[in-house]
Amino acid sequence: MSSAEQDDHAKNDGLINIAGVGDHIALSGNNEEAWIDVIQKMDEVYADHVRYQLELEQKNAELEDAQAFIGSVLSSMTDVLIVCDTRGKIQQANDAYQKLSDSNDQELRGKSLQDIFAPCSANCVSNLTQQLRDQERIEDKELVLLDGEGNESLFSMNCSARYDHEGRFVGIVLIGRHLGELRRAYKDLDQAHQKLRNTQQQLVFAEKMTALGRLVAGVAHELNNPISFVFGNMHALRRYGERITKYLKAIDSGTDTVQLVQMRQDLKIDRIVTDINPLVDGTLEGAERVSEIVQELRRFSSVQKETQEPFNIVRVIKTAGHWVSKSVTSKHQFIYDMPERLELISRRGPVHQIMVNLLQNALDVVDGQIDAQITIRSEETESDISIHVIDNGPGILDTAIDQIFEPFFTTKPLGQGTGLGLYISYGLAEELGGKLTACNHAGGGAEFILSLPKQSA
Ligand SMILES: Nc1ncnc2c1ncn2[C@@H]1O[C@H](COP(=O)(O)OP(=O)(O)OP(=O)(O)O)[C@@H](O)[C@H]1O
Ligand SMILES: [Mg+2]
């Protein structure tokens, strides 16, 4: 039976179907109770409607609150946020991006992602959707966005896939941070760092030159020794040469044998023959020593960073000691308490520079003392070599002990100290992978300890 037929049937049977109620209420003639039932049912239906309406309104208000909350979060974001569908068409963009692109939400909606990025990023952008289908997230991608006037701005983009409640891929979300400011800040920092390094290098060089100025007398003395015996040997060789030439001429002119024997004795030719080799060797040795000193000087004054090499630190310490020692006139004694050889692999120039600074300081503080004495003692462990420079001067002032490694800290009179010696030596020791420390020696005087790894890193 159709519903129309059913209704007819019900009417015929004295039944009324109340639309919306769904139930059939039996009416028989003017049965009042039936009407009351109907009215009660209608009241209930109405009350339900009102309740549903209230719930709906409440849900709506909650939804609006949630939307307002999300909206406020999005608009307070300083990073740009762009939401697209699977075809790369913009669905929504936050205030930061709207401001950058100088467009409103309406204008942006439906726009293709390709059009908002610079051509250099176009390739990458066109593949984004495809890539995000396969992987969930792409991080820190550097992409160039166009602003409202078509200018390019570099952004670091994090791109993620977006899924609906059933887990279907429905689009992508891009969140980008402007890199311009960060980059500029990094660049400025880098430049400042570079400048600082240059200044520091110039400082090291200037300090070296000052030290060299003081060392000139010592170096000159060092050079004087071998040069004077090279000169002495050369004079002897010249005399020997004259005598040999005289003897050879006599042979050439046919002088008789008896005379020649006498001449050989007078001219001490046999002594010349035995003397000549040691003389030449000595001269060569002197020339080599001069050449070594010149090389050390060049190394000392060089601005270039040397490469690491194996060398005997004892030799470097003694050369530094000679230079420094000969540069002062006051009486003093250097005691080297160390073996003849202590090998390490490091950079010779900086080690020499540190030693010159430590020994020069030690000599400065004992200046004028009758018992002036500087002991240089070595200690060796499996991995390190440490050199102790101990003087018998007044020791480091209590008020200065925390400052001696600071740049420009000096207790010397104006014009006599730059206050850079220890600061630079400290830096050099660190560069070599070692360290430089100072304390007052238990028996009086100061003690500086330079520790170096046998093999610099
Ligand atoms: N052996 C030492 N005994 C006592 N004080 C020392 C000793 N060596 C250094 N000092 C203190 O440390 C200070 C800083 O030394 P540093 O070598 O850096 O500079 P400077 O010797 O004063 O000047 P520069 O080395 O540039 O000629 C010295 O002025 C001195 O006060
Ligand atoms: Mg000094």
Short mmCIF file of C-alpha atoms and ligand atoms in Angstrom, two decimals:
data_model
loop_
_atom_site.label_atom_id
_atom_site.label_comp_id
_atom_site.label_asym_id
_atom_site.label_seq_id
_atom_site.Cartn_x
_atom_site.Cartn_y
_atom_site.Cartn_z
CA MET A 1 0.00 0.00 0.00
CA SER A 2 1.37 3.50 -0.90
CA SER A 3 1.70 6.14 1.82
CA ALA A 4 -1.15 8.18 0.20
CA GLU A 5 -3.30 5.10 0.28
CA GLN A 6 -2.20 4.48 3.87
CA ASP A 7 -3.23 8.06 4.82
CA ASP A 8 -6.59 7.65 3.14
CA HIS A 9 -7.02 4.37 4.86
CA ALA A 10 -6.16 5.93 8.22
CA LYS A 11 -8.60 8.83 7.62
CA ASN A 12 -11.22 6.34 6.78
CA ASP A 13 -10.45 4.53 9.97
CA GLY A 14 -10.79 7.80 11.93
CA LEU A 15 -6.96 8.19 12.40
CA ILE A 16 -4.98 11.41 11.81
CA ASN A 17 -1.31 11.47 10.76
CA ILE A 18 0.47 14.43 12.30
CA ALA A 19 3.19 15.48 9.89
CA GLY A 20 6.66 15.56 11.52
CA VAL A 21 5.53 13.51 14.42
CA GLY A 22 5.45 10.39 12.40
CA ASP A 23 3.07 8.63 14.69
CA HIS A 24 -0.55 7.98 14.01
CA ILE A 25 -2.79 9.25 16.77
CA ALA A 26 -6.10 7.66 17.05
CA LEU A 27 -9.11 10.06 16.93
CA SER A 28 -12.48 8.76 17.35
CA GLY A 29 -15.08 11.42 16.70
CA ASN A 30 -14.64 14.33 19.08
CA ASN A 31 -12.34 12.51 21.39
CA GLU A 32 -10.75 15.28 23.44
CA GLU A 33 -7.92 13.14 24.83
CA ALA A 34 -6.68 12.51 21.36
CA TRP A 35 -6.37 16.23 20.78
CA ILE A 36 -4.53 16.70 24.04
CA ASP A 37 -2.11 14.00 22.94
CA VAL A 38 -1.59 15.79 19.67
CA ILE A 39 -0.93 19.11 21.37
CA GLN A 40 1.48 17.51 23.86
CA LYS A 41 3.38 15.83 21.03
CA MET A 42 3.57 19.14 19.21
CA ASP A 43 4.90 20.80 22.39
CA GLU A 44 7.58 18.15 22.68
CA VAL A 45 8.56 18.59 19.04
CA TYR A 46 8.76 22.33 19.52
CA ALA A 47 10.82 21.97 22.70
CA ASP A 48 13.20 19.64 20.80
CA HIS A 49 13.49 22.19 18.01
CA VAL A 50 14.33 24.93 20.49
CA ARG A 51 16.93 22.72 22.19
CA TYR A 52 18.52 21.78 18.86
CA GLN A 53 18.54 25.43 17.89
CA LEU A 54 20.31 26.41 21.12
CA GLU A 55 22.87 23.64 20.73
CA LEU A 56 23.45 24.69 17.16
CA GLU A 57 23.95 28.28 18.17
CA GLN A 58 26.36 27.24 20.90
CA LYS A 59 28.32 25.04 18.47
CA ASN A 60 28.36 27.92 16.03
CA ALA A 61 29.71 30.29 18.67
CA GLU A 62 32.42 27.74 19.58
CA LEU A 63 33.27 27.36 15.91
CA GLU A 64 33.52 31.12 15.51
CA ASP A 65 35.75 31.32 18.60
CA ALA A 66 37.99 28.56 17.23
CA GLN A 67 38.13 30.29 13.86
CA ALA A 68 38.92 33.64 15.47
CA PHE A 69 41.65 31.95 17.53
CA ILE A 70 43.21 30.31 14.48
CA GLY A 71 42.87 33.59 12.58
CA SER A 72 44.60 35.55 15.32
CA VAL A 73 47.43 32.98 15.47
CA LEU A 74 47.86 33.08 11.70
CA SER A 75 47.86 36.84 11.57
CA SER A 76 50.36 37.17 14.40
CA MET A 77 52.81 34.87 12.59
CA THR A 78 55.83 36.69 11.23
CA ASP A 79 56.66 33.74 8.98
CA VAL A 80 54.62 33.48 5.79
CA LEU A 81 52.09 30.67 5.54
CA ILE A 82 50.52 29.55 2.27
CA VAL A 83 48.02 26.71 1.94
CA CYS A 84 47.47 25.15 -1.50
CA ASP A 85 45.42 22.37 -3.00
CA THR A 86 46.90 19.43 -4.84
CA ARG A 87 47.14 21.41 -8.09
CA GLY A 88 49.22 24.09 -6.38
CA LYS A 89 46.39 26.66 -6.26
CA ILE A 90 46.38 28.90 -3.21
CA GLN A 91 43.50 28.28 -0.80
CA GLN A 92 44.62 30.52 2.00
CA ALA A 93 47.57 32.71 2.98
CA ASN A 94 48.28 34.43 6.28
CA ASP A 95 48.65 38.18 6.88
CA ALA A 96 52.45 38.02 6.64
CA TYR A 97 52.24 36.75 3.09
CA GLN A 98 49.35 39.07 2.20
CA LYS A 99 51.47 41.98 3.37
CA LEU A 100 54.50 40.77 1.42
CA SER A 101 52.51 40.22 -1.78
CA ASP A 102 50.41 43.33 -1.24
CA SER A 103 47.26 41.29 -1.99
CA ASN A 104 44.25 40.31 0.06
CA ASP A 105 42.92 36.85 0.74
CA GLN A 106 40.39 37.15 -2.06
CA GLU A 107 42.97 38.13 -4.66
CA LEU A 108 45.29 35.32 -3.65
CA ARG A 109 42.70 32.58 -3.62
CA GLY A 110 43.08 30.33 -6.67
CA LYS A 111 46.38 31.87 -7.72
CA SER A 112 49.00 29.38 -8.83
CA LEU A 113 52.05 28.82 -6.60
CA GLN A 114 54.25 29.10 -9.67
CA ASP A 115 53.21 32.74 -10.09
CA ILE A 116 54.21 33.88 -6.63
CA PHE A 117 57.79 32.54 -6.77
CA ALA A 118 60.68 33.95 -8.81
CA PRO A 119 61.65 32.09 -11.99
CA CYS A 120 64.80 30.75 -10.32
CA SER A 121 62.61 28.80 -7.87
CA ALA A 122 59.93 27.86 -10.41
CA ASN A 123 61.36 24.45 -11.18
CA CYS A 124 61.54 23.48 -7.59
CA VAL A 125 58.05 24.82 -6.83
CA SER A 126 56.47 22.94 -9.71
CA ASN A 127 57.78 19.67 -8.26
CA LEU A 128 56.72 20.42 -4.71
CA THR A 129 53.28 18.80 -4.87
CA GLN A 130 54.66 15.70 -6.48
CA GLN A 131 57.52 15.46 -3.99
CA LEU A 132 55.18 15.89 -1.04
CA ARG A 133 53.02 13.05 -2.21
CA ASP A 134 56.04 10.79 -1.68
CA GLN A 135 57.56 12.38 1.39
CA GLU A 136 55.74 14.13 4.19
CA ARG A 137 57.97 17.14 4.66
CA ILE A 138 60.66 19.16 2.92
CA GLU A 139 62.71 21.29 5.28
CA ASP A 140 64.77 24.45 4.94
CA LYS A 141 64.41 24.76 1.21
CA GLU A 142 65.73 28.11 0.03
CA LEU A 143 63.14 29.59 -2.33
CA VAL A 144 62.70 33.07 -3.74
CA LEU A 145 59.28 34.69 -3.29
CA LEU A 146 58.15 37.75 -5.22
CA ASP A 147 56.80 40.69 -3.29
CA GLY A 148 53.98 42.98 -4.41
CA GLU A 149 56.31 44.94 -6.66
CA GLY A 150 57.92 41.86 -8.18
CA ASN A 151 61.11 42.15 -6.10
CA GLU A 152 62.75 38.94 -5.04
CA SER A 153 63.15 37.90 -1.39
CA LEU A 154 64.89 34.77 -0.22
CA PHE A 155 62.98 32.52 2.17
CA SER A 156 63.80 29.34 3.98
CA MET A 157 60.69 27.20 3.39
CA ASN A 158 59.34 24.25 5.28
CA CYS A 159 56.79 22.46 3.12
CA SER A 160 54.43 19.76 4.41
CA ALA A 161 51.75 17.59 2.93
CA ARG A 162 48.16 18.22 4.10
CA TYR A 163 45.69 15.35 4.61
CA ASP A 164 41.93 15.30 5.21
CA HIS A 165 40.24 13.41 8.05
CA GLU A 166 40.33 10.23 6.02
CA GLY A 167 44.06 10.55 5.44
CA ARG A 168 43.78 11.57 1.80
CA PHE A 169 46.42 13.95 0.43
CA VAL A 170 44.57 17.19 -0.18
CA GLY A 171 47.30 19.76 -0.63
CA ILE A 172 50.41 21.35 0.78
CA VAL A 173 51.31 23.91 3.41
CA LEU A 174 54.33 26.18 3.04
CA ILE A 175 55.82 28.11 5.94
CA GLY A 176 58.70 30.41 5.12
CA ARG A 177 61.14 32.59 7.04
CA HIS A 178 62.75 35.56 5.42
CA LEU A 179 66.48 34.97 5.11
CA GLY A 180 67.53 38.46 4.12
CA GLU A 181 67.93 39.83 7.61
CA LEU A 182 69.55 36.71 8.96
CA ARG A 183 71.93 36.56 6.02
CA ARG A 184 72.84 40.21 6.35
CA ALA A 185 73.47 39.75 10.04
CA TYR A 186 75.69 36.73 9.31
CA LYS A 187 77.55 38.65 6.63
CA ASP A 188 78.15 41.60 8.95
CA LEU A 189 79.33 39.23 11.65
CA ASP A 190 81.62 37.47 9.22
CA GLN A 191 83.09 40.76 8.02
CA ALA A 192 83.61 41.96 11.59
CA HIS A 193 85.27 38.64 12.41
CA GLN A 194 87.51 38.91 9.36
CA LYS A 195 88.49 42.47 10.32
CA LEU A 196 89.27 41.34 13.83
CA ARG A 197 91.45 38.54 12.53
CA ASN A 198 93.31 40.93 10.25
CA THR A 199 93.84 43.37 13.09
CA GLN A 200 95.04 40.56 15.29
CA GLN A 201 97.47 39.40 12.64
CA GLN A 202 98.78 42.94 12.30
CA LEU A 203 99.10 43.10 16.07
CA VAL A 204 101.10 39.87 16.15
CA PHE A 205 103.31 41.21 13.40
CA ALA A 206 103.77 44.60 15.07
CA GLU A 207 104.69 42.91 18.34
CA LYS A 208 107.15 40.70 16.50
CA MET A 209 108.75 43.72 14.91
CA THR A 210 109.05 45.43 18.30
CA ALA A 211 110.65 42.30 19.73
CA LEU A 212 112.94 42.14 16.72
CA GLY A 213 113.97 45.73 17.34
CA ARG A 214 115.11 44.76 20.83
CA LEU A 215 116.79 41.62 19.55
CA VAL A 216 118.87 43.33 16.90
CA ALA A 217 121.92 43.58 19.17
CA GLY A 218 121.62 39.91 20.13
CA VAL A 219 121.17 38.78 16.54
CA ALA A 220 124.09 40.95 15.43
CA HIS A 221 126.23 39.30 18.08
CA GLU A 222 125.09 35.88 16.98
CA LEU A 223 126.01 36.73 13.41
CA ASN A 224 129.29 38.26 14.44
CA ASN A 225 130.69 35.01 15.82
CA PRO A 226 130.54 32.87 12.69
CA ILE A 227 131.30 35.82 10.44
CA SER A 228 134.48 36.60 12.39
CA PHE A 229 135.77 33.08 12.14
CA VAL A 230 134.83 32.92 8.45
CA PHE A 231 136.92 36.09 8.03
CA GLY A 232 139.80 34.66 10.09
CA ASN A 233 139.79 31.45 8.07
CA MET A 234 139.66 33.34 4.79
CA HIS A 235 142.69 35.44 5.78
CA ALA A 236 144.59 32.26 6.68
CA LEU A 237 143.55 30.68 3.39
CA ARG A 238 144.74 33.72 1.50
CA ARG A 239 148.15 33.52 3.22
CA TYR A 240 148.32 29.79 2.51
CA GLY A 241 147.40 30.48 -1.13
CA GLU A 242 150.24 33.02 -1.46
CA ARG A 243 152.76 30.56 -0.03
CA ILE A 244 151.57 27.69 -2.23
CA THR A 245 151.72 29.96 -5.31
CA LYS A 246 155.31 30.98 -4.38
CA TYR A 247 156.34 27.34 -3.97
CA LEU A 248 154.70 26.28 -7.25
CA LYS A 249 156.41 29.15 -9.11
CA ALA A 250 159.79 27.95 -7.74
CA ILE A 251 159.07 24.45 -9.06
CA ASP A 252 158.07 25.90 -12.46
CA SER A 253 161.26 27.98 -12.71
CA GLY A 254 163.41 24.84 -12.26
CA THR A 255 164.77 25.55 -8.74
CA ASP A 256 166.97 22.66 -7.59
CA THR A 257 165.69 20.03 -5.22
CA VAL A 258 167.77 21.04 -2.17
CA GLN A 259 166.45 24.59 -2.42
CA LEU A 260 162.92 23.33 -2.93
CA VAL A 261 163.11 21.19 0.23
CA GLN A 262 164.33 24.20 2.19
CA MET A 263 161.58 26.34 0.69
CA ARG A 264 158.96 23.76 1.55
CA GLN A 265 160.09 23.87 5.14
CA ASP A 266 160.25 27.66 5.30
CA LEU A 267 156.83 28.11 3.75
CA LYS A 268 155.36 25.39 6.01
CA ILE A 269 153.75 23.76 3.00
CA ASP A 270 153.13 20.47 4.82
CA ARG A 271 151.29 22.23 7.63
CA ILE A 272 149.20 24.05 5.04
CA VAL A 273 148.26 20.74 3.46
CA THR A 274 147.01 19.31 6.79
CA ASP A 275 145.39 22.60 7.80
CA ILE A 276 143.56 23.37 4.61
CA ASN A 277 140.68 20.90 5.01
CA PRO A 278 139.72 21.83 8.59
CA LEU A 279 139.99 25.49 7.56
CA VAL A 280 137.58 25.01 4.66
CA ASP A 281 135.24 22.94 6.84
CA GLY A 282 135.29 25.61 9.55
CA THR A 283 134.57 28.33 7.01
CA LEU A 284 131.69 26.35 5.57
CA GLU A 285 130.32 25.73 9.04
CA GLY A 286 130.48 29.45 9.79
CA ALA A 287 128.72 30.29 6.54
CA GLU A 288 126.05 27.69 7.36
CA ARG A 289 125.56 29.19 10.82
CA VAL A 290 125.13 32.63 9.28
CA SER A 291 122.65 31.21 6.82
CA GLU A 292 120.75 29.49 9.67
CA ILE A 293 120.55 32.70 11.70
CA VAL A 294 119.29 34.58 8.66
CA GLN A 295 116.70 31.87 8.10
CA GLU A 296 115.62 32.04 11.74
CA LEU A 297 115.35 35.80 11.45
CA ARG A 298 113.26 35.46 8.33
CA ARG A 299 111.07 32.88 10.00
CA PHE A 300 110.69 35.12 13.01
CA SER A 301 109.66 38.14 10.96
CA SER A 302 107.55 36.22 8.47
CA VAL A 303 103.83 36.93 8.30
CA GLN A 304 103.11 33.62 6.68
CA LYS A 305 101.90 30.69 8.70
CA GLU A 306 104.47 27.94 8.59
CA THR A 307 103.62 24.32 8.12
CA GLN A 308 104.33 21.82 10.86
CA GLU A 309 107.67 20.06 10.84
CA PRO A 310 109.73 17.94 13.19
CA PHE A 311 112.40 19.92 15.04
CA ASN A 312 114.51 19.98 18.17
CA ILE A 313 112.89 22.42 20.61
CA VAL A 314 116.11 22.63 22.67
CA ARG A 315 117.85 24.25 19.70
CA VAL A 316 115.01 26.76 19.30
CA ILE A 317 115.09 27.61 23.01
CA LYS A 318 118.86 28.10 22.96
CA THR A 319 118.77 30.30 19.86
CA ALA A 320 116.07 32.43 21.51
CA GLY A 321 118.21 32.53 24.66
CA HIS A 322 121.29 33.65 22.70
CA TRP A 323 119.44 36.39 20.89
CA VAL A 324 117.80 37.72 24.03
CA SER A 325 120.85 37.31 26.21
CA LYS A 326 123.10 39.25 23.86
CA SER A 327 120.59 42.06 23.54
CA VAL A 328 121.10 43.16 27.16
CA THR A 329 124.23 44.46 28.80
CA SER A 330 123.46 43.55 32.40
CA LYS A 331 125.08 40.47 33.91
CA HIS A 332 122.91 37.37 34.11
CA GLN A 333 123.07 33.62 33.85
CA PHE A 334 120.97 31.28 31.74
CA ILE A 335 120.76 27.70 33.00
CA TYR A 336 119.45 25.16 30.53
CA ASP A 337 118.19 22.17 32.51
CA MET A 338 117.22 19.94 29.63
CA PRO A 339 118.62 17.22 27.38
CA GLU A 340 120.42 18.03 24.13
CA ARG A 341 117.46 16.98 22.01
CA LEU A 342 113.72 17.12 22.50
CA GLU A 343 111.88 16.43 19.30
CA LEU A 344 108.38 17.65 18.55
CA ILE A 345 106.24 18.16 15.47
CA SER A 346 104.94 21.69 15.48
CA ARG A 347 105.55 25.12 13.99
CA ARG A 348 109.00 26.35 14.87
CA GLY A 349 108.39 30.10 14.34
CA PRO A 350 105.65 30.56 16.97
CA VAL A 351 107.59 28.41 19.50
CA HIS A 352 110.60 30.65 18.97
CA GLN A 353 108.46 33.77 19.32
CA ILE A 354 106.94 32.56 22.61
CA MET A 355 110.37 31.69 24.00
CA VAL A 356 111.78 35.08 23.01
CA ASN A 357 108.89 36.80 24.82
CA LEU A 358 109.23 34.70 27.99
CA LEU A 359 112.99 35.04 28.16
CA GLN A 360 112.89 38.75 27.40
CA ASN A 361 110.36 39.28 30.21
CA ALA A 362 112.48 37.22 32.58
CA LEU A 363 115.59 39.23 31.70
CA ASP A 364 113.68 42.48 32.15
CA VAL A 365 112.65 41.61 35.70
CA VAL A 366 116.09 40.48 36.84
CA ASP A 367 117.77 43.47 35.21
CA GLY A 368 120.37 44.95 37.61
CA GLN A 369 120.31 42.04 40.09
CA ILE A 370 123.83 40.76 40.84
CA ASP A 371 122.61 37.17 41.13
CA ALA A 372 120.30 37.43 38.06
CA GLN A 373 119.54 33.89 37.03
CA ILE A 374 117.05 32.31 34.63
CA THR A 375 116.51 28.60 34.61
CA ILE A 376 114.88 26.95 31.61
CA ARG A 377 113.81 23.48 32.52
CA SER A 378 112.03 20.89 30.39
CA GLU A 379 109.62 18.17 31.37
CA GLU A 380 108.42 15.45 29.10
CA THR A 381 105.39 13.20 29.26
CA GLU A 382 104.25 10.65 26.71
CA SER A 383 102.24 13.27 24.81
CA ASP A 384 103.60 16.68 25.86
CA ILE A 385 106.70 18.70 26.39
CA SER A 386 106.58 21.53 28.88
CA ILE A 387 109.15 24.25 29.19
CA HIS A 388 109.45 26.09 32.52
CA VAL A 389 111.02 29.53 32.51
CA ILE A 390 111.92 30.37 36.09
CA ASP A 391 113.53 33.63 37.12
CA ASN A 392 114.74 34.86 40.48
CA GLY A 393 113.20 38.30 40.07
CA PRO A 394 110.53 39.88 42.28
CA GLY A 395 107.73 37.62 41.01
CA ILE A 396 104.48 38.67 39.38
CA LEU A 397 102.63 41.36 41.33
CA ASP A 398 99.59 39.98 43.17
CA THR A 399 97.50 42.71 41.62
CA ALA A 400 98.73 41.80 38.12
CA ILE A 401 98.51 38.03 38.12
CA ASP A 402 94.99 37.98 36.66
CA GLN A 403 95.81 40.52 34.00
CA ILE A 404 99.20 39.61 32.56
CA PHE A 405 97.71 37.75 29.59
CA GLU A 406 95.40 40.63 28.70
CA PRO A 407 96.35 42.77 25.71
CA PHE A 408 98.16 46.02 26.51
CA PHE A 409 98.65 45.12 30.15
CA THR A 410 102.10 46.25 31.18
CA THR A 411 103.78 47.40 34.36
CA LYS A 412 106.74 48.72 32.41
CA PRO A 413 107.28 52.46 32.07
CA LEU A 414 105.64 54.20 29.14
CA GLY A 415 107.44 53.47 25.89
CA GLN A 416 109.21 50.38 27.23
CA GLY A 417 106.55 47.74 26.93
CA THR A 418 103.56 47.28 24.65
CA GLY A 419 101.91 44.80 26.98
CA LEU A 420 101.34 42.46 24.05
CA GLY A 421 104.10 39.90 24.57
CA LEU A 422 102.23 37.54 26.87
CA TYR A 423 98.86 38.11 25.21
CA ILE A 424 100.27 37.08 21.84
CA SER A 425 102.28 34.22 23.30
CA TYR A 426 99.15 32.89 25.00
CA GLY A 427 97.27 32.94 21.66
CA LEU A 428 100.17 31.30 19.83
CA ALA A 429 100.40 28.54 22.46
CA GLU A 430 96.70 27.83 22.02
CA GLU A 431 97.07 27.81 18.23
CA LEU A 432 99.75 25.15 18.62
CA GLY A 433 97.34 23.07 20.70
CA GLY A 434 99.15 23.84 23.93
CA LYS A 435 98.85 26.34 26.76
CA LEU A 436 100.78 28.99 28.58
CA THR A 437 100.39 29.49 32.31
CA ALA A 438 102.09 31.59 34.96
CA CYS A 439 102.57 31.53 38.69
CA ASN A 440 104.98 32.73 41.29
CA HIS A 441 107.66 30.21 41.99
CA ALA A 442 107.75 28.67 45.44
CA GLY A 443 111.36 29.73 45.87
CA GLY A 444 110.65 33.30 44.75
CA GLY A 445 110.48 34.80 41.28
CA ALA A 446 108.04 34.00 38.51
CA GLU A 447 107.51 30.77 36.62
CA PHE A 448 106.01 30.57 33.15
CA ILE A 449 105.08 27.17 31.79
CA LEU A 450 104.65 26.52 28.10
CA SER A 451 103.10 23.10 27.45
CA LEU A 452 103.01 21.81 23.91
CA PRO A 453 101.76 18.57 22.46
CA LYS A 454 104.55 16.54 20.89
CA GLN A 455 102.43 16.43 17.78
CA SER A 456 100.28 19.55 17.17
CA ALA A 457 96.72 18.85 16.07
N1 LIG B 1 108.88 37.07 34.64
C1 LIG B 1 108.03 38.00 35.08
N2 LIG B 1 108.04 38.36 36.39
C2 LIG B 1 107.17 39.29 36.86
N3 LIG B 1 106.25 39.91 36.10
C3 LIG B 1 106.19 39.57 34.80
C4 LIG B 1 107.06 38.61 34.23
N4 LIG B 1 106.73 38.49 32.92
C5 LIG B 1 105.73 39.34 32.69
N5 LIG B 1 105.39 40.00 33.79
C6 LIG B 1 104.32 41.00 33.96
O1 LIG B 1 103.42 40.85 32.89
C7 LIG B 1 103.29 42.09 32.19
C8 LIG B 1 102.91 41.83 30.77
O2 LIG B 1 103.95 41.20 30.08
P1 LIG B 1 104.00 41.29 28.51
O3 LIG B 1 105.14 40.50 28.04
O4 LIG B 1 102.66 40.95 27.98
O5 LIG B 1 104.19 42.82 28.23
P2 LIG B 1 105.45 43.69 28.54
O6 LIG B 1 106.63 42.81 28.77
O7 LIG B 1 105.08 44.64 29.63
O8 LIG B 1 105.61 44.46 27.18
P3 LIG B 1 106.20 43.87 25.82
O9 LIG B 1 106.35 42.39 26.01
O10 LIG B 1 105.20 44.21 24.80
O11 LIG B 1 107.48 44.54 25.65
C9 LIG B 1 104.61 42.77 32.40
O12 LIG B 1 104.52 44.16 32.22
C10 LIG B 1 104.90 42.39 33.83
O13 LIG B 1 104.17 43.19 34.73
MG MG B 2 107.08 41.21 27.39
#
